Each structure stands twice: as structure tokens, then as C-alpha cells.
mmCIF file of C-alpha atoms in Angstrom:
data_model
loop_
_atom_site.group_PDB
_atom_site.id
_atom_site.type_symbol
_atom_site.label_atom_id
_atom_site.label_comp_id
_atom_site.label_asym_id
_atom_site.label_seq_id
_atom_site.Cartn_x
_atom_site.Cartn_y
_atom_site.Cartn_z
ATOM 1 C CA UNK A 763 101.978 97.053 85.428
ATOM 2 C CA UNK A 764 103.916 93.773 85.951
ATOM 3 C CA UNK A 765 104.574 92.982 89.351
ATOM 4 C CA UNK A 766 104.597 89.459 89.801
ATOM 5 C CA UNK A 767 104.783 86.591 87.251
ATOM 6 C CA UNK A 768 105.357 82.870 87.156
ATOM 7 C CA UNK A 769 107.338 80.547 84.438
ATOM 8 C CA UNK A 770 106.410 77.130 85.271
ATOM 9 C CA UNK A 771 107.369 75.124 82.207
ATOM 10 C CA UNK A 772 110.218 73.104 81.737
ATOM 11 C CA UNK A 773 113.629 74.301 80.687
ATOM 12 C CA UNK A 774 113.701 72.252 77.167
ATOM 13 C CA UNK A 775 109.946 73.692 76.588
ATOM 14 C CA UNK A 776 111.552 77.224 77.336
ATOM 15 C CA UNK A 777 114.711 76.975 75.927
ATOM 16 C CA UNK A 778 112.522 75.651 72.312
ATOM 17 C CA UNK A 779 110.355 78.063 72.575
ATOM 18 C CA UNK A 780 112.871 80.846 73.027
ATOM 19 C CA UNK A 781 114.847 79.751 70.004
ATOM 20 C CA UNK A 782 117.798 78.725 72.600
ATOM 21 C CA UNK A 783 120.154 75.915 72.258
ATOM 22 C CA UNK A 784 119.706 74.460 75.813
ATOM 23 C CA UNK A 785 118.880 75.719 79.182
ATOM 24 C CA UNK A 786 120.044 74.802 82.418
ATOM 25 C CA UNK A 787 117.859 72.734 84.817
ATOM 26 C CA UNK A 788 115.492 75.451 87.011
ATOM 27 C CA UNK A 789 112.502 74.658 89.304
ATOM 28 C CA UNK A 790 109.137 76.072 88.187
ATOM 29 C CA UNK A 791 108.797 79.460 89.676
ATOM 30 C CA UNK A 792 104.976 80.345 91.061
ATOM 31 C CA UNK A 793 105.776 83.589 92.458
ATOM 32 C CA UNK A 794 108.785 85.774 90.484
ATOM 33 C CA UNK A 795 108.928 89.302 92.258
ATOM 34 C CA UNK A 796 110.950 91.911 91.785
ATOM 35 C CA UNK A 797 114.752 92.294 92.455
ATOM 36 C CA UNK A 798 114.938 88.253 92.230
ATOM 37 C CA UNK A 799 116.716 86.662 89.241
ATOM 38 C CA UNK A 800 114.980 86.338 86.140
ATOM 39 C CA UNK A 801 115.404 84.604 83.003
ATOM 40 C CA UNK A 802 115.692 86.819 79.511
ATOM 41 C CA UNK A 803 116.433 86.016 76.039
ATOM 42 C CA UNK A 804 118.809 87.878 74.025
ATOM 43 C CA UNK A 805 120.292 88.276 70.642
ATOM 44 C CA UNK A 806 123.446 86.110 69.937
ATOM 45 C CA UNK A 807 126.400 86.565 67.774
ATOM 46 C CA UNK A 808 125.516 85.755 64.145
ATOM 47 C CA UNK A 809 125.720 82.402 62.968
ATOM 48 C CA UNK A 810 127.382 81.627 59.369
ATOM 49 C CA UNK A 811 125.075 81.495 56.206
ATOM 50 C CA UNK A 812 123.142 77.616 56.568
ATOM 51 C CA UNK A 813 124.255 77.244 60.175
ATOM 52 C CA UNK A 814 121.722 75.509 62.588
ATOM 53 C CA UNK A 815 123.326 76.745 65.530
ATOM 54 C CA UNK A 816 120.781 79.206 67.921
ATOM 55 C CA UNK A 817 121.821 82.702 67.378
ATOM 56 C CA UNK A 818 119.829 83.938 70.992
ATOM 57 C CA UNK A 819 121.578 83.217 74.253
ATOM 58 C CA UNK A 820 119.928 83.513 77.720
ATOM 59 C CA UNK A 821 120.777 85.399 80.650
ATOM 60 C CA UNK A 822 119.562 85.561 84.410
ATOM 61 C CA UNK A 823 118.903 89.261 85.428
ATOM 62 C CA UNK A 824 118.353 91.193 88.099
ATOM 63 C CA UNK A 825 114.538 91.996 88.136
ATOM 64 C CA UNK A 826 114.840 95.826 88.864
ATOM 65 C CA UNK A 827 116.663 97.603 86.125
ATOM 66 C CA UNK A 828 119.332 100.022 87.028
ATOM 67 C CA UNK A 829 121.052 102.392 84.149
ATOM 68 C CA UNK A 830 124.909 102.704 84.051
ATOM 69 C CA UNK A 831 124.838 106.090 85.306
ATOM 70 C CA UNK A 832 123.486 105.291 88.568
ATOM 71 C CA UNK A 833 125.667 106.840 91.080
ATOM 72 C CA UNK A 834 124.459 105.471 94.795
ATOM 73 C CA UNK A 835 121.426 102.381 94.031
ATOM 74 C CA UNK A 836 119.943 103.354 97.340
ATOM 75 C CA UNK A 837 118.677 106.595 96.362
ATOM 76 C CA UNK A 838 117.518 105.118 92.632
ATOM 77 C CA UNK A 839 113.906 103.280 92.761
ATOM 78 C CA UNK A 840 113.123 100.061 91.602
ATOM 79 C CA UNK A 841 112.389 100.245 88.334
ATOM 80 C CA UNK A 842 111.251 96.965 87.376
ATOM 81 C CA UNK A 843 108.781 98.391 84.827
ATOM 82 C CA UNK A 844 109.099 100.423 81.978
ATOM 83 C CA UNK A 845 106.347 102.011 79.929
ATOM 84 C CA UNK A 846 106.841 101.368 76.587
ATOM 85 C CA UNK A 847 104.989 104.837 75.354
ATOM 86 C CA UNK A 848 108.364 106.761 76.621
ATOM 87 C CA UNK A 849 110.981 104.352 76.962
ATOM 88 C CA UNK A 850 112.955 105.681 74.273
ATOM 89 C CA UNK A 851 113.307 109.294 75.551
ATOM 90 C CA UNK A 852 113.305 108.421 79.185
ATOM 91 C CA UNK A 853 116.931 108.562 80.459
ATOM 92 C CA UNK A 854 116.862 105.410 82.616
ATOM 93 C CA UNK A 855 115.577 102.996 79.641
ATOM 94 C CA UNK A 856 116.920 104.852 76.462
ATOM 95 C CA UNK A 857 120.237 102.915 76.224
ATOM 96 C CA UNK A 858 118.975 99.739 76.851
ATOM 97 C CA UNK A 859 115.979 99.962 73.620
ATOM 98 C CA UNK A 860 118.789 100.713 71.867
ATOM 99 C CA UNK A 861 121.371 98.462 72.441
ATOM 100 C CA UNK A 862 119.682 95.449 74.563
ATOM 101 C CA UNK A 863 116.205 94.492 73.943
ATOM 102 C CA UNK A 864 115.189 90.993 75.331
ATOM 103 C CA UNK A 865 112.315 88.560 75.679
ATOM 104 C CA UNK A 866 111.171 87.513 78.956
ATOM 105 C CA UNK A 867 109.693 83.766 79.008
ATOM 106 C CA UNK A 868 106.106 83.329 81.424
ATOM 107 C CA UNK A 869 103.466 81.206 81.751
ATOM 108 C CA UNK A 870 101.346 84.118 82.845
ATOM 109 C CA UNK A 871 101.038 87.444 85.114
ATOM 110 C CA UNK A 872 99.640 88.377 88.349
ATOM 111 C CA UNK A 873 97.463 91.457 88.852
ATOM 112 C CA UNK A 874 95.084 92.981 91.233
ATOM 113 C CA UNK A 875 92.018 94.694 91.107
ATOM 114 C CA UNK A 876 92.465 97.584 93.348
ATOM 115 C CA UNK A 877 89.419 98.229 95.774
ATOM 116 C CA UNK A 878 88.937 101.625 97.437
ATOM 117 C CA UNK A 879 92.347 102.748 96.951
ATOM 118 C CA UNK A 880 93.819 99.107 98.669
ATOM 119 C CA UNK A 881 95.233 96.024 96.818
ATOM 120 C CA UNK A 882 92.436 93.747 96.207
ATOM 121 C CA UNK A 883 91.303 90.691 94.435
ATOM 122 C CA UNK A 884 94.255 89.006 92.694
ATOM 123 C CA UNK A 885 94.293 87.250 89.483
ATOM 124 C CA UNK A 886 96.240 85.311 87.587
ATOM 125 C CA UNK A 887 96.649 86.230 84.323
ATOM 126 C CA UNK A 888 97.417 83.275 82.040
ATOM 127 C CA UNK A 889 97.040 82.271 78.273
ATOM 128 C CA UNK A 890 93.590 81.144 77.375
ATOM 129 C CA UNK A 891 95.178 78.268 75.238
ATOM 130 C CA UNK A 892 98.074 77.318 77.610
ATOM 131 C CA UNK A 893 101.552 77.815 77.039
ATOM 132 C CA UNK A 894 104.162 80.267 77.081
ATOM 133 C CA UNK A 895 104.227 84.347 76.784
ATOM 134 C CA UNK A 896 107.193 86.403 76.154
ATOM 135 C CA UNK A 897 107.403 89.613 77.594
ATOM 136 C CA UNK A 898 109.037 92.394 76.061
ATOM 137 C CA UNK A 899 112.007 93.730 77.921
ATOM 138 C CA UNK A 900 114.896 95.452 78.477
ATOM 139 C CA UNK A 901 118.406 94.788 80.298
ATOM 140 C CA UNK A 902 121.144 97.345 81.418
ATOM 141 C CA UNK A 903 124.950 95.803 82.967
ATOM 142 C CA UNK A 904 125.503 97.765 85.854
ATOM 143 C CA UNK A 905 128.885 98.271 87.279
ATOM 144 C CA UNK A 906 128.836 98.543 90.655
ATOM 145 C CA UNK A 907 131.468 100.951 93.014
ATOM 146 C CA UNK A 908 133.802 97.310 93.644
ATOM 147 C CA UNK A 909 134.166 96.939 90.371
ATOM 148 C CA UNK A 910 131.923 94.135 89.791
ATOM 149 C CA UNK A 911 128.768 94.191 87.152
ATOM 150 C CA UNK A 912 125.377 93.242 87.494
ATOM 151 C CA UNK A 913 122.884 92.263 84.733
ATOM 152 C CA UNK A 914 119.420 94.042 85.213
ATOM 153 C CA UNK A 915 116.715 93.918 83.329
ATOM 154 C CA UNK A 916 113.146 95.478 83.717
ATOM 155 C CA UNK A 917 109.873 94.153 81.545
ATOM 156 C CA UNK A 918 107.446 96.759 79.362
ATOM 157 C CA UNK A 919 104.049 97.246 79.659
ATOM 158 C CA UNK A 920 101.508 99.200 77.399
ATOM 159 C CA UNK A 921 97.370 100.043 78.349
ATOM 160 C CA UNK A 922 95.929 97.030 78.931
ATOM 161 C CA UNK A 923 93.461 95.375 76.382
ATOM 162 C CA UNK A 924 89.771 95.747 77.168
ATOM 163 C CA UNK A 925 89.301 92.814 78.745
ATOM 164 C CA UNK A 926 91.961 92.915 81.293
ATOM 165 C CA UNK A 927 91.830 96.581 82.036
ATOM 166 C CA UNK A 928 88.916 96.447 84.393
ATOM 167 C CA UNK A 929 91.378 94.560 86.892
ATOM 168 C CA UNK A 930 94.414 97.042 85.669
ATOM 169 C CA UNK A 931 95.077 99.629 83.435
ATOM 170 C CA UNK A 932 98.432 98.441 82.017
ATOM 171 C CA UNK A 933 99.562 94.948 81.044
ATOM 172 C CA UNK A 934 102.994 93.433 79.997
ATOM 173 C CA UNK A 935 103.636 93.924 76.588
ATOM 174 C CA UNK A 936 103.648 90.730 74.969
ATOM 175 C CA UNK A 937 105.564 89.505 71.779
ATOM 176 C CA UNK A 938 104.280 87.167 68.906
ATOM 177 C CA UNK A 939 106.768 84.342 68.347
ATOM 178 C CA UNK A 940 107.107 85.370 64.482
ATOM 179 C CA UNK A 941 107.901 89.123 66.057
ATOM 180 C CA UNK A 942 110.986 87.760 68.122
ATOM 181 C CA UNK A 943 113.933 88.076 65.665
ATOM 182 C CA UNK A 944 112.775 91.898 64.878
ATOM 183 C CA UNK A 945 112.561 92.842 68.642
ATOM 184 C CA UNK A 946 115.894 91.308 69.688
ATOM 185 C CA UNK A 947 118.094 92.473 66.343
ATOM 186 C CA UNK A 948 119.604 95.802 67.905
ATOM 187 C CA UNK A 949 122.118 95.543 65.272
ATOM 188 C CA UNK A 950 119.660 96.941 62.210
ATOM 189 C CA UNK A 951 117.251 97.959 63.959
ATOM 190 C CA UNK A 952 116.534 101.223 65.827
ATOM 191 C CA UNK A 953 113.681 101.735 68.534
ATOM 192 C CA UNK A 954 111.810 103.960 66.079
ATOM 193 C CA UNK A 955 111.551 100.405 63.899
ATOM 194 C CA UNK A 956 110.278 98.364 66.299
ATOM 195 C CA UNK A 957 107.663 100.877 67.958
ATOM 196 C CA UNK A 958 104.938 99.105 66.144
ATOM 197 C CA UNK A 959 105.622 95.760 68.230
ATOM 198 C CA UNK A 960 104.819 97.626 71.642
ATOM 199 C CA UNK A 961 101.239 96.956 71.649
ATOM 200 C CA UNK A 962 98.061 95.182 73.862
ATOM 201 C CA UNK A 963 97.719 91.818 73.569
ATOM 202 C CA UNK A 964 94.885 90.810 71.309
ATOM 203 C CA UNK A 965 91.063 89.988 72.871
ATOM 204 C CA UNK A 966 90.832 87.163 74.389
ATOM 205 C CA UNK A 967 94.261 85.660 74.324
ATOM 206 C CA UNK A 968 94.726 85.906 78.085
ATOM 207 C CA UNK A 969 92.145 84.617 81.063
ATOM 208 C CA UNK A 970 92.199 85.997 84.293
ATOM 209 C CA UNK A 971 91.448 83.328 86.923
ATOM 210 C CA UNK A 972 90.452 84.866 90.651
ATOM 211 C CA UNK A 973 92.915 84.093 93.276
ATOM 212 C CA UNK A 974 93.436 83.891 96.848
ATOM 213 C CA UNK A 975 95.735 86.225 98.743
ATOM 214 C CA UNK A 976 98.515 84.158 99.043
ATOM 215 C CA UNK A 977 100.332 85.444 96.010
ATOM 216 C CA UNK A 978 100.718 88.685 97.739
ATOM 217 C CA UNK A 979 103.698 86.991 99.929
ATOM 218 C CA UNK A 980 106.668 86.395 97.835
ATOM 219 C CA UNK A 981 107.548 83.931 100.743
ATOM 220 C CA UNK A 982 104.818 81.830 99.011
ATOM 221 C CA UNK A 983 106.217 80.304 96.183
ATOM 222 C CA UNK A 984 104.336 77.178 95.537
ATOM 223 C CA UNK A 985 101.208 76.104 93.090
ATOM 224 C CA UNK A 986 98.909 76.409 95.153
ATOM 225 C CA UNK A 987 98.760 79.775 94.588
ATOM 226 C CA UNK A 988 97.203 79.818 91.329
ATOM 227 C CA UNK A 989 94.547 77.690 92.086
ATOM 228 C CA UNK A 990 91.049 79.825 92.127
ATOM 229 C CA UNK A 991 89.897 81.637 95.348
ATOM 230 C CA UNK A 992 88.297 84.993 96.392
ATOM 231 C CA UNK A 993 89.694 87.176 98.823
ATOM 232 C CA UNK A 994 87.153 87.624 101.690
ATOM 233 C CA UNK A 995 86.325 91.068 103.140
ATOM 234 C CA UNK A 996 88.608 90.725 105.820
ATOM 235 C CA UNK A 997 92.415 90.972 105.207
ATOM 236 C CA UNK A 998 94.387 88.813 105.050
ATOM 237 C CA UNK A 999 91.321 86.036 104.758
ATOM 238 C CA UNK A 1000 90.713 84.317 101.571
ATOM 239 C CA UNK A 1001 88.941 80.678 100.675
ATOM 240 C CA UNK A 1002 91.199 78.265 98.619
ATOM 241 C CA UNK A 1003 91.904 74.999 98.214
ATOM 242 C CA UNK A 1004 94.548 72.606 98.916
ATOM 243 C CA UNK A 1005 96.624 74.343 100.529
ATOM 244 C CA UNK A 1006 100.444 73.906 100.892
ATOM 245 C CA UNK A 1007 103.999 75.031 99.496
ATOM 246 C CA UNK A 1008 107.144 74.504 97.691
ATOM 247 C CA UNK A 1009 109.734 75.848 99.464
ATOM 248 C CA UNK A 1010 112.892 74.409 97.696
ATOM 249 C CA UNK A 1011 111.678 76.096 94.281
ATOM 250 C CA UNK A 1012 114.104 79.397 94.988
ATOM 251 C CA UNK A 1013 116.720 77.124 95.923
ATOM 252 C CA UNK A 1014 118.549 77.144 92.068
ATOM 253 C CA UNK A 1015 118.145 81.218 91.757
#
């Protein structure tokens, strides 16, 4: 699964490696968690023949997708997740891998290594090479009872590759940049022709760095959380260094 993630680069490095025209100023985010905003990256109107104008377009999304047909929200779970083996049957998602698939921008994942049935040792999950990942996702507008709509999104995952599935058994589903144009056209292209694109990431891409137990508050939301530590046997006690936080990195979401 996909529980927590971070996108730490700038807006320009996002925005160009989206494919977006321009991004507005955001803080790095250490600690994303569900039902906060989140940036995603759709499809655009199509651009004339020669035009260099972007043809995606960026949105901020509720993380916690929530289909149209959702009578009362309070009885629905949170379904920030989607597994990509039944999304196109399952009621909740079917719509949206239809009509409005989307790339999520990260610098890398969180995940824990369960441990006798308890959340354990966290990692974080990060590019081996640096850089950005995109996520494969999806995003539903939700109208709520007042009248007003919401944008909601959730991300995809698939089994995990082999050498991130002894810490979890499913992963994000990540995108290749050269993949990005296929996923987002829902114009042409129907779930059935995309299906091959929901996959593992390849060996090796990704690192998984040991962390301490401060990424399991959302409250925490600064850098230090990524740096390496081991949770100790008691909980709630982990070793890590520098400690501190950012708390004014929510403040533009």
C-alpha cells in the first residue's frame, strides 16, 4: 500500500518533470497523509499541430478518493488506495480509469515492516538515483449535498517487487516518464489499453532507508524524518539524529 509519501523538490523541477507549464510556489512536503491535499497531473485540452504549449494541467486533490455516487461520506471509507489488479471492475474506481487517470509527483514512499501483527520499522522508500517518481492514480469530482464539488483522487498500487516486498507486499505503481502521455490520454485510450503499464517497479530502482518513528505522526512534517534511525523495542522510542521540525510546511495546502 501507499500510506504516506513525501514530494520535496521544487515546483519548476516538478512542474518540468510533469510536462506542466508552471506550478505555483509549495513548501516541500516530508510527511503527505491521507485526506490532505495532493498534487496530480492530468491530461489537458489538445494543443494545435506544432504548438509548444503543455497539454497536462495540475490539480490539488483530496487524498481519499470518493466516487460520485456516494450518498452520506461518513459511512464510505477512505479509500486512498486502489489496487490496480481490479480497479476497472470495482465500482468505486471504474469511472475514474476511464475517464480520469493522473500522475502523482514524489520523491519517494513510506512503508513499514509490520512486526507481530503491529506497525514496525519504517522506511523510506526513495529512488536509488535521486529524483522524482510518478505514481499512477486516479481522481473522481465529488459533489457534495451543498452543492459544492470536491476533487479526490486516490494512488494505485500493484505486488511489490522482490526487493521491497519483505517490508510490504504492495507498492505504488510507478510510471516511466516515456509511459506518461499513454496513461493520461483517456480520450483513445481505454483501461483494457493501458493494463500493461500497471506493473512493479523494476529491481533495484528504489532504496529503502530505515527510519525512526517519527513519520508515524502526521503532526511531524519536517526532514528530519527521513534521516536513518531504528525503532527501539519500546514504543514509541527510536534513535535518530538531529532532531527538529518544520512546522510552516502545511501552511500553503
Amino acid at each position: 500500500m501507499c500510506g504516506r509519501f513525501a514530494l520535496t523538490a521544487t515546483p519548476d523541477q516538478t512542474a518540468a518533470f510533469l510536462g506542466l507549464a508552471e506550478l505555483e510556489v509549495f513548501p516541500a512536503r516530508y510527511n503527505i497523509a491521507p485526506t490532505q491535499p495532493v498534487l496530480m497531473a492530468i491530461a489537458g485540452l489538445p494543443q494545435a499541430p506544432g504548438s509548444n504549449l503543455a497539454d497536462r494541467q495540475p490539480m490539488l486533490v483530496r487524498w481519499g478518493l470518493i466516487p460520485a455516487w456516494v450518498k452520506d461520506t461518513r459511512e464510505f471509507p477512505l479509500l486512498f488506495n486502489a489496487r490496480s489488479e481490479g480497479a476497472t471492475e470495482k465500482a468505486s474506481f471504474r469511472t475514474a480509469m476511464r475517464h480520469r487517470r493522473a500522475l502523482v509527483p514524489a520523491s519517494g514512499f513510506y512503508e513499514w515492516r509490520q512486526s507481530g501483527g503491529k506497525r514496525g520499522q519504517p522506511y523510506w522508500v526513495r529512488p536509488k538515483h535521486g529524483g522524482l517518481v510518478a505514481f499512477a492514480g486516479l481522481i473522481e469530482t465529488y459533489a457534495e449535498p451543498g452543492g459544492s464539488e470536491m476533487d479526490t483522487g486516490a494512488i494505485l498500487t500493484v505486488n511489490a517487487s522482490a526487493d521491497i516486498a519483505h517490508i510490504h507486499d504492495r507498492m505504488p505503481v510507478v510510471m516511466d516518464p516515456q509511459d506518461f502521455a499513454r496513461w493520461l490520454d483517456c480520450r483513445t485510450l481505454e483501461p483494457r489499453d493501458v493494463a500493461d503499464l500497471l506493473r512493479p517497479a523494476q529491481l533495484d530502482f528504489f532504496e529503502a532507508v530505515p527510519v525512526s518513528d517519527l513519520v508515524n505522526k502526521v503532526a511531524n512534517t519536517g526532514p528530519e524524518i527521513q534521516e536513518r534511525g531504528v525503532v527501539g523495542p519500546e514504543p514509541g522510542k527510536a534513535r535518530r539524529q538531529k532532531p527538529g521540525a518544520d512546522d510552516s510546511q502545511m501552511t500553503l495546502f
